[in-house]
Amino acid sequence: MGIETGDDAAVYRLTDDLCIIQTVDFFPPIVDDPYQFGAISAANSLSDVYAMGGKPILALNLVCFPEDQPISILGDILRGGADITKKAGVLTVGGHTIQDKEPKYGLTVTGVIAPDKIISNAGARPFDKLILTKPIGTGIITTAAKAGVANSAHLENAVESMMTLNLGASTAMTSVGVDAATDVTGFGLIGHLHNMMKGSSTTAVLNLSAIPILPGARDLVESGVAPGGTRRNLDTVGRQVEWDDPIKVTDQLLLCDAQTSGGLLIAVGPDKADLLMNALAAQSVYGSIIGEVAEAQPTAIQVTA
Ligand code: CO
Ligand code: CO
């Protein structure tokens, strides 16, 4: 599987019963604390392997760092990343650092999976339930924090969510067997769902009130805070969504919010939805049924108030 399917990672079959999964992600700091930034970026990099149902095994650090900054900051970033890869049972076997004006950090990740266990983003079927495993709003809250207008408890909550691995969510979904999955990152819930519906030739019907939102995010977006990426998501894919009349533009922005290290978005057969919710709870993972899949219609996503 390569770039043509728009899936989360590349998959290459080595033998009849073994594939490798390969992915890479890195970006500049989204929070001030270097340790937290390292942990968030590592969790985000590993997420694409979990979204495919795979097991990450090896990672390499990708680092850009300014020469005029204290080296202890870089140490903190790498320590944050190492704590997360350790939690994931992944070996970090090297990496590469270059000088740059702005720090950047992330991982290349190699995972493994059996060919018949690959969970693509293109397998959703009509009547499937759509389940989301983390609340949304990290883009809005971290943007507010940069502007100094985020409540510290709300920021802490968002950071905790972004530092959480999608390992538990992935373990739950592979134990139950699901039709499709992806992780919610830069294109937001709406963008990644749109990819899943296009790839699956289906339509999604979302229930706005069932979508979990991080505390503080709705107030912030109503006060005018939204990252550029979130506004771009609304201007592009958000325009192709059929929004119920009473849904405000601020709620549309919220659903388009660009996420970092977001949760898994899973399409599961209606007969297995309860089983998956129980499996998620057993992994201490927050899961919400946010809508369902229908036969393909002219709009790939409809959102009801
Ligand atoms: Co992804
Ligand atoms: Co990615």
PDB file of C-alpha atoms and ligand atoms in Angstrom, residues 8 23-25 44-45 48 183 185, ligand 2:
ATOM      1  CA  ASP A   8      -1.866   6.416   7.302  1.00  0.00           C
ATOM      2  CA  THR A  23       5.807   6.105   8.547  1.00  0.00           C
ATOM      3  CA  VAL A  24       7.425   9.443   9.463  1.00  0.00           C
ATOM      4  CA  ASP A  25       6.243  12.629  11.155  1.00  0.00           C
ATOM      5  CA  ASN A  44       1.883  11.299  17.188  1.00  0.00           C
ATOM      6  CA  SER A  45       4.551   9.553  15.081  1.00  0.00           C
ATOM      7  CA  ASP A  48      -0.098   5.947  12.149  1.00  0.00           C
ATOM      8  CA  ASP A 183      -5.996   8.549  13.187  1.00  0.00           C
ATOM      9  CA  THR A 185      -4.431  14.585  12.883  1.00  0.00           C
TER      10      THR A 185
HETATM   11 CO    CO B   2       1.366  11.152   9.516  1.00  0.00          CO
END
